[in-house]
C-alpha atoms as an extended CHARMM CRD file, in Angstrom:
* protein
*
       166  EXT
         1         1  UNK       CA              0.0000000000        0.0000000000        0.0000000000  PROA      1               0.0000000000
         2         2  UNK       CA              3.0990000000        2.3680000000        0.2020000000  PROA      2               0.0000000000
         3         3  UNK       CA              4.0540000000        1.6080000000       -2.5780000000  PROA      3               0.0000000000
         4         4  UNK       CA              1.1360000000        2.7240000000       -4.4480000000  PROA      4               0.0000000000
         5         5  UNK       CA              0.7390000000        5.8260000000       -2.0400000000  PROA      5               0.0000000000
         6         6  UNK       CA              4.0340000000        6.5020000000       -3.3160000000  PROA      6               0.0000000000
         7         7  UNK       CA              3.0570000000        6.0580000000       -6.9360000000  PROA      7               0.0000000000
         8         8  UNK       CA             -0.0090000000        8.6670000000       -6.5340000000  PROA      8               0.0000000000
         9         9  UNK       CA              2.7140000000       11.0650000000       -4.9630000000  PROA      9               0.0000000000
        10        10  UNK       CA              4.9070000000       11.0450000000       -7.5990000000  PROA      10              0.0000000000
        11        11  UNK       CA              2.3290000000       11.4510000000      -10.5310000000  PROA      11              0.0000000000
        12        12  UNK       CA              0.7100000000       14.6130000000       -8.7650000000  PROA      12              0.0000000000
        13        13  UNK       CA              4.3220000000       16.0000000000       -8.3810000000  PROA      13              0.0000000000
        14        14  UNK       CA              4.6680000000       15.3730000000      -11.7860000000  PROA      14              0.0000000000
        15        15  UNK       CA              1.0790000000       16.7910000000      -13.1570000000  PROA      15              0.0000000000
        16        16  UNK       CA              1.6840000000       20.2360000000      -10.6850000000  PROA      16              0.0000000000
        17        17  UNK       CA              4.7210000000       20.7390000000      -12.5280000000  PROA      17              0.0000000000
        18        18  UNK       CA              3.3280000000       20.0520000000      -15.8010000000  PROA      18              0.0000000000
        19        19  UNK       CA              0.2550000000       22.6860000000      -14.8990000000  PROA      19              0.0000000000
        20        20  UNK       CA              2.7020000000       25.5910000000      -14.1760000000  PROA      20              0.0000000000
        21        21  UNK       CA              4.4360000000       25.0070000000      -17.3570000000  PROA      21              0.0000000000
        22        22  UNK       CA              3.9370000000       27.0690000000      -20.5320000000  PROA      22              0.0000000000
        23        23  UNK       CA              3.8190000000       25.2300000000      -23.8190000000  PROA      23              0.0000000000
        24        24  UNK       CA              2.4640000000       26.7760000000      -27.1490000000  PROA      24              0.0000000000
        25        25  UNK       CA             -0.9410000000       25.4340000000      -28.9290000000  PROA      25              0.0000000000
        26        26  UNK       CA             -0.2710000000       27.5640000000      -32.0440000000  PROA      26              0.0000000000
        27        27  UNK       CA              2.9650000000       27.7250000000      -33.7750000000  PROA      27              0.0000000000
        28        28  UNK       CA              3.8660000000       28.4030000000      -37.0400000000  PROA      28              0.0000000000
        29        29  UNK       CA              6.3600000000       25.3550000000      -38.8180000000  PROA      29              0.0000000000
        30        30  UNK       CA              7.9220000000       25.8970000000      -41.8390000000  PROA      30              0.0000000000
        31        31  UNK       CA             10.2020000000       23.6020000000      -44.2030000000  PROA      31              0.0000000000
        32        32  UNK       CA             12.6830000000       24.9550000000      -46.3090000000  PROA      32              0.0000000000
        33        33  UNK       CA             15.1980000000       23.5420000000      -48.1490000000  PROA      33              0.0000000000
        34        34  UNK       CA             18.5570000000       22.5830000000      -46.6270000000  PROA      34              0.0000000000
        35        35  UNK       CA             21.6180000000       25.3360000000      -47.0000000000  PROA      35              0.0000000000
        36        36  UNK       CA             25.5180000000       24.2270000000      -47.1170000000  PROA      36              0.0000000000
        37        37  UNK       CA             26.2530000000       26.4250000000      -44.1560000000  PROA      37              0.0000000000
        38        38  UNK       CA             22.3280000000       25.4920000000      -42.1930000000  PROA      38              0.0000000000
        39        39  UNK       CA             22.0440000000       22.2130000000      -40.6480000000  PROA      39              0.0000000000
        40        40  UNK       CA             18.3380000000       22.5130000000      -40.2750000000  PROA      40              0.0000000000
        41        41  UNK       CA             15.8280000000       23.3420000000      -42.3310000000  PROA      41              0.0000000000
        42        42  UNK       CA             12.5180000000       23.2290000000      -39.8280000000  PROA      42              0.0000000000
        43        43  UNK       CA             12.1950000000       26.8270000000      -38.8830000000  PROA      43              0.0000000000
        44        44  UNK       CA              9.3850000000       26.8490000000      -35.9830000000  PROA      44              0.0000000000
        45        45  UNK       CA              7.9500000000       30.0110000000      -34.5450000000  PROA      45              0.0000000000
        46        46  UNK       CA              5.7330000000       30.0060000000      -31.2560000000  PROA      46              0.0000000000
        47        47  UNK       CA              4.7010000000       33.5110000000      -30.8480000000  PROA      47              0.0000000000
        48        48  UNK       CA              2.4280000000       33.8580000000      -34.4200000000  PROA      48              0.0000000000
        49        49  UNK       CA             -0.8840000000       33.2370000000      -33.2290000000  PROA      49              0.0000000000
        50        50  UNK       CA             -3.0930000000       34.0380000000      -36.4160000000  PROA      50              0.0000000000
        51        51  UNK       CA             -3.2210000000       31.4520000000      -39.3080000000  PROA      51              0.0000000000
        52        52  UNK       CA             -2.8240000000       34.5840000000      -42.2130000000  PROA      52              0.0000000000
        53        53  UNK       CA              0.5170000000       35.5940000000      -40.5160000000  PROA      53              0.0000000000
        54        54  UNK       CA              2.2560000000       32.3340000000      -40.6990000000  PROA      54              0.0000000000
        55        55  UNK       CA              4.6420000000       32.8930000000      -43.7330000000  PROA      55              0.0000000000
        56        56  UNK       CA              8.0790000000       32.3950000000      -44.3900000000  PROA      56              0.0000000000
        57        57  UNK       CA              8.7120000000       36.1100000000      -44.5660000000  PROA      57              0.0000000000
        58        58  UNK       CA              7.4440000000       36.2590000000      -40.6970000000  PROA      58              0.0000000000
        59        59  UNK       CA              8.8100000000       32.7440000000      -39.5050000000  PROA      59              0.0000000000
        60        60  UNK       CA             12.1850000000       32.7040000000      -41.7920000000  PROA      60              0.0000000000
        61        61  UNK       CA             13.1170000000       36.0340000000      -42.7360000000  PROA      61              0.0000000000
        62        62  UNK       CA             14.8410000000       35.8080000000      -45.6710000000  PROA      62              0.0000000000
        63        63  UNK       CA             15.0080000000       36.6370000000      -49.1450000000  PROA      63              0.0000000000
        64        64  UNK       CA             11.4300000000       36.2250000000      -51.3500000000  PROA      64              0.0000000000
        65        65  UNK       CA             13.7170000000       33.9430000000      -53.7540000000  PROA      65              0.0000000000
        66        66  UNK       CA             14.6870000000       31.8850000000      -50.6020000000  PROA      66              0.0000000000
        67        67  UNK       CA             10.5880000000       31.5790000000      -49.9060000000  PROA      67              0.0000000000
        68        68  UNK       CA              9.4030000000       30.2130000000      -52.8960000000  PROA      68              0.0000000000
        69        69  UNK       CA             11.0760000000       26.8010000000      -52.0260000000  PROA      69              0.0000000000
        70        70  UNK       CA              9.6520000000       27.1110000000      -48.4040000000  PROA      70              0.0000000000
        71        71  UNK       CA              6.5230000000       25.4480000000      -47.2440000000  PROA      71              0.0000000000
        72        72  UNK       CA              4.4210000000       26.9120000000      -43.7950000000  PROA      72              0.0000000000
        73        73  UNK       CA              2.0960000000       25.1390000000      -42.4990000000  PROA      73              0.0000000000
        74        74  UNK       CA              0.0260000000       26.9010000000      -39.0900000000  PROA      74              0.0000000000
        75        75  UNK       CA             -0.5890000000       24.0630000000      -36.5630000000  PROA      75              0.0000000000
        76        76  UNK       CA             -2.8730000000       24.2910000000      -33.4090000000  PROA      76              0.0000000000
        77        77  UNK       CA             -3.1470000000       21.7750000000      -30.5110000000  PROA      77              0.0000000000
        78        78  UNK       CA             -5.3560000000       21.6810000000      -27.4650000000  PROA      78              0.0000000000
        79        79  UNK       CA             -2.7120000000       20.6170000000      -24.8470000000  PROA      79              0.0000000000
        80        80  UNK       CA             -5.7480000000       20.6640000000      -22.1330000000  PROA      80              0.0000000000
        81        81  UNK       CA             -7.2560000000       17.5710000000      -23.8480000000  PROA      81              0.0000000000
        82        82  UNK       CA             -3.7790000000       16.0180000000      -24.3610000000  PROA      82              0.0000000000
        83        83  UNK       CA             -3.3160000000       16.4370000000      -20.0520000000  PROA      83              0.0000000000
        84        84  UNK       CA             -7.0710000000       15.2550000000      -19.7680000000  PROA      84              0.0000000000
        85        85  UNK       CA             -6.4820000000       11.5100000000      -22.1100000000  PROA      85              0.0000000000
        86        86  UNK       CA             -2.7370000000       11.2700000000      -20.1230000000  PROA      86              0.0000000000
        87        87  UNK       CA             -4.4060000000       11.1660000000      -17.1920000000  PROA      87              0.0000000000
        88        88  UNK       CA             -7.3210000000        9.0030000000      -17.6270000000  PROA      88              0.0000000000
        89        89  UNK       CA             -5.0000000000        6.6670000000      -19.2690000000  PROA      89              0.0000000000
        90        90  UNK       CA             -2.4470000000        6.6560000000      -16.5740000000  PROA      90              0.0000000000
        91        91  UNK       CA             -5.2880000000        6.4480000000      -13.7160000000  PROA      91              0.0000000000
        92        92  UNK       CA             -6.9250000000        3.6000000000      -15.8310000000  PROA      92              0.0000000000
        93        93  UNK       CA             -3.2460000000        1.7640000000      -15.7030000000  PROA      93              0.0000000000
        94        94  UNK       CA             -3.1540000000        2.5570000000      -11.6700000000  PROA      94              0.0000000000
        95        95  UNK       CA             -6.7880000000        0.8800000000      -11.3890000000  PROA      95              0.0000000000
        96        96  UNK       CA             -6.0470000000       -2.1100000000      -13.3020000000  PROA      96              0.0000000000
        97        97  UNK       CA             -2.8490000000       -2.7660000000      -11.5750000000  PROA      97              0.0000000000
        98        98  UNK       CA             -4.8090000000       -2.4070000000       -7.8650000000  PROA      98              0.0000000000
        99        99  UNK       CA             -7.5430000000       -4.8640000000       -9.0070000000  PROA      99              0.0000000000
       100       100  UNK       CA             -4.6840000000       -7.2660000000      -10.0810000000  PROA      100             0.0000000000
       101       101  UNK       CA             -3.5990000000       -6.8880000000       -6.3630000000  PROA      101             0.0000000000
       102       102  UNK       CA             -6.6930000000       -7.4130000000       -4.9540000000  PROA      102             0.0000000000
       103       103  UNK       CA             -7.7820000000      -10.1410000000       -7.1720000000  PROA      103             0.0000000000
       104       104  UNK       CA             -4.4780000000      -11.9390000000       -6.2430000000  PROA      104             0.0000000000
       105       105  UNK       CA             -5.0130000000      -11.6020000000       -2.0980000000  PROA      105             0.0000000000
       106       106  UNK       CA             -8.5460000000      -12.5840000000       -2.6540000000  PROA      106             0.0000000000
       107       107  UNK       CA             -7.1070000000      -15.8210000000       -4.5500000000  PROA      107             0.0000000000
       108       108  UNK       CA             -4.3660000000      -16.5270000000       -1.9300000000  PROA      108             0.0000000000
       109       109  UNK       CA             -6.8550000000      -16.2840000000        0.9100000000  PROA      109             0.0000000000
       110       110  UNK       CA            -10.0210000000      -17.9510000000       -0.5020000000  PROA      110             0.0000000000
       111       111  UNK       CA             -9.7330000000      -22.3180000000       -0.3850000000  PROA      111             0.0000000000
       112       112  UNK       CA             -9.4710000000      -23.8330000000       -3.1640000000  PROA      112             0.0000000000
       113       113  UNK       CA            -11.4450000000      -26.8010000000       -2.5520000000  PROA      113             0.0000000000
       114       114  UNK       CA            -13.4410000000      -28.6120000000       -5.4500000000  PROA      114             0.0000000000
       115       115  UNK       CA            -16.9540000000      -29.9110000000       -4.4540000000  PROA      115             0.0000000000
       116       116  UNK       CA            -18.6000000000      -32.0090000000       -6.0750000000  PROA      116             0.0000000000
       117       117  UNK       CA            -22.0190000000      -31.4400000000       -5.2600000000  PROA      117             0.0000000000
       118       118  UNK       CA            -21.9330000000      -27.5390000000       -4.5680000000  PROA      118             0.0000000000
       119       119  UNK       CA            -21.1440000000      -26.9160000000       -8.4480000000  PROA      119             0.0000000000
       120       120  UNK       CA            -24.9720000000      -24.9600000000       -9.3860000000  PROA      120             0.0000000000
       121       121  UNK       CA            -24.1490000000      -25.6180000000      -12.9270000000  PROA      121             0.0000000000
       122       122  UNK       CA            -24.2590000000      -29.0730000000      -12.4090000000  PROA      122             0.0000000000
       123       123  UNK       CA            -27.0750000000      -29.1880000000       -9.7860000000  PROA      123             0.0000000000
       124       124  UNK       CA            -29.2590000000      -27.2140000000      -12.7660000000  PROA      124             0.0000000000
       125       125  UNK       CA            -27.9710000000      -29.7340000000      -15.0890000000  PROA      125             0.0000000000
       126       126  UNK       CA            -29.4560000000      -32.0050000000      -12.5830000000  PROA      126             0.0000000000
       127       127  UNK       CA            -32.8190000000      -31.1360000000      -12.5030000000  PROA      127             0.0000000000
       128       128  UNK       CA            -35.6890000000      -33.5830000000      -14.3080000000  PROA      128             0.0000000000
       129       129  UNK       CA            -36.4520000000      -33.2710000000      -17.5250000000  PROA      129             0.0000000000
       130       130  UNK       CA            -40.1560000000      -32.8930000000      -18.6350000000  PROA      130             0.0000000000
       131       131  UNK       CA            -40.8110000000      -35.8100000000      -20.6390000000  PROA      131             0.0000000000
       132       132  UNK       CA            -42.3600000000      -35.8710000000      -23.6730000000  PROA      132             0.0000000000
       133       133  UNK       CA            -43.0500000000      -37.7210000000      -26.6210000000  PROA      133             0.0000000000
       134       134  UNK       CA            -40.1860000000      -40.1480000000      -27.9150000000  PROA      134             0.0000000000
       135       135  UNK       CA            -38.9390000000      -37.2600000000      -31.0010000000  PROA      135             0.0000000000
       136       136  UNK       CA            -35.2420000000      -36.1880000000      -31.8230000000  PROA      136             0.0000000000
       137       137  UNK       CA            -35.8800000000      -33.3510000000      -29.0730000000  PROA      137             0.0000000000
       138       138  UNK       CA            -36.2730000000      -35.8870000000      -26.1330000000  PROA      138             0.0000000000
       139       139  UNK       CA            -33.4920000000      -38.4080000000      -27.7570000000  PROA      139             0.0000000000
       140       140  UNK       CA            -31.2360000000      -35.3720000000      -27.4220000000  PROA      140             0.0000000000
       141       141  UNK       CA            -32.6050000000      -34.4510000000      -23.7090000000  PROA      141             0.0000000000
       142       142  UNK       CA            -32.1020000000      -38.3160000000      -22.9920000000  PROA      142             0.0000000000
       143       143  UNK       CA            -28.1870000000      -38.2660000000      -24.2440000000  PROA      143             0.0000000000
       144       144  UNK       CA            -27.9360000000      -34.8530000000      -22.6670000000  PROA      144             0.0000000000
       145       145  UNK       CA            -28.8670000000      -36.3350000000      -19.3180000000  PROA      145             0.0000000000
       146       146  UNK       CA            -26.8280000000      -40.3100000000      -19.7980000000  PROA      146             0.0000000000
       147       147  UNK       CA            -23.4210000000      -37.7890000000      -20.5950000000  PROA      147             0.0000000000
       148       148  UNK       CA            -24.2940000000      -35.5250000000      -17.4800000000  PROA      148             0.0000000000
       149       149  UNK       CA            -24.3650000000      -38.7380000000      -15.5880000000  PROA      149             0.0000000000
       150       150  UNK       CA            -21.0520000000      -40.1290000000      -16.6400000000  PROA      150             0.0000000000
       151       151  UNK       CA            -19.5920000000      -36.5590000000      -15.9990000000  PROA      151             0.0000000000
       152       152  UNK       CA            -20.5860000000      -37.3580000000      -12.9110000000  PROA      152             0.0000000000
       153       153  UNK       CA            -19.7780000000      -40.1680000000      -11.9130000000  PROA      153             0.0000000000
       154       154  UNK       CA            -16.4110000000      -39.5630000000      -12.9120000000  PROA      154             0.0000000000
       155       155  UNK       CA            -15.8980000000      -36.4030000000      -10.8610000000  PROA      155             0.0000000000
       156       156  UNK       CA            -16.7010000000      -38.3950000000       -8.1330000000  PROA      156             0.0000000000
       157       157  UNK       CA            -14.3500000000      -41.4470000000       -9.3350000000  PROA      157             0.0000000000
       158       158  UNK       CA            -11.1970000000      -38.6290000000       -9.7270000000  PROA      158             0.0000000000
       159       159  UNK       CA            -11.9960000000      -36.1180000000       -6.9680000000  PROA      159             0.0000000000
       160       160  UNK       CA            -13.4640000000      -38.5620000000       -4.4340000000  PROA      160             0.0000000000
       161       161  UNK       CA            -11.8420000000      -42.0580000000       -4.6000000000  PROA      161             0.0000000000
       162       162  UNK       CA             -9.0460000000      -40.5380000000       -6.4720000000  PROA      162             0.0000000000
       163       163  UNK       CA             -9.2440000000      -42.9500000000       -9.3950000000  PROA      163             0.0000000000
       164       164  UNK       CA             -8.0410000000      -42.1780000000      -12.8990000000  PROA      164             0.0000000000
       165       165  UNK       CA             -9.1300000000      -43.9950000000      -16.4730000000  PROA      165             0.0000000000
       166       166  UNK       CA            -10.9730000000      -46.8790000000      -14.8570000000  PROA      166             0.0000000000
């Protein structure tokens, strides 16, 4: 259980951190192409906020002839929604891994005895079938009820008297 206090800790140290933190959901991202003396040619502006203003005379600053080649393309996010599915995802992963847990103590704890008689599948199995006339319906119900009989009297042959292929 420390462990997972721990766990919650460290994820709302990390998700304060991430709220005070400033990151742009408009930039402006152009591609030129690649100069002997550049050694990038992804020019990326944050501070353009308005679609019509994301050029490559605003973002680049160069020569018109040095434009023409270039290719800007205005990009807008929604970081809010980005925090929102991180969150649900990683508080999805936390709830999975606690049920695990308590699905594992609840295994460890609870006997695992077999019973033969306290199955309730088999005791409905068990219960009398309404007999009608002999047609392919009852022949089923009949073979239904002879193989539910053998299943039984095995389970009690292996579990009980601990007998096997006899």
């Amino acid at each position: 259980m420390a462990s997972f206090q721990l766990i919650l800790v460290l994820i709302s140290i990390n998700l304060s951190t991430v709220v005070f933190c400033e990151f742009g959901d408009l930039r402006c991202k152009c591609i030129c192409p690649k100069e002997k003396n550049n050694t990038s040619n992804i020019f990326v502006v944050n501070t353009i906020t308005q679609p019509d203003d994301c050029n490559c005379e605003n973002v680049v600053k160069r020569s018109e002839n040095f434009c023409l080649k270039c290719e800007c393309k205005f990009e807008a996010r929604n970081s809010l929604l980005i925090k929102v599915i991180i969150i649900f995802v990683l508080s999805t992963i936390v709830f999975l891994y606690v049920y695990m847990v308590v699905v594992f103590v609840q295994s460890k704890c609870k006997s695992s005895k077999l019973s033969v008689t306290s199955d309730e599948m088999q005791a409905k199995l068990k219960e009398p079938v309404v007999k009608l006339k002999y047609t392919p319906i009852t022949n089923l119900y009949r073979k239904i009820t002879d193989w539910q009989n053998t299943v039984d009297e095995q389970r009690v042959r292996v579990y009980g008297n601990k007998e096997l292929l006899s």
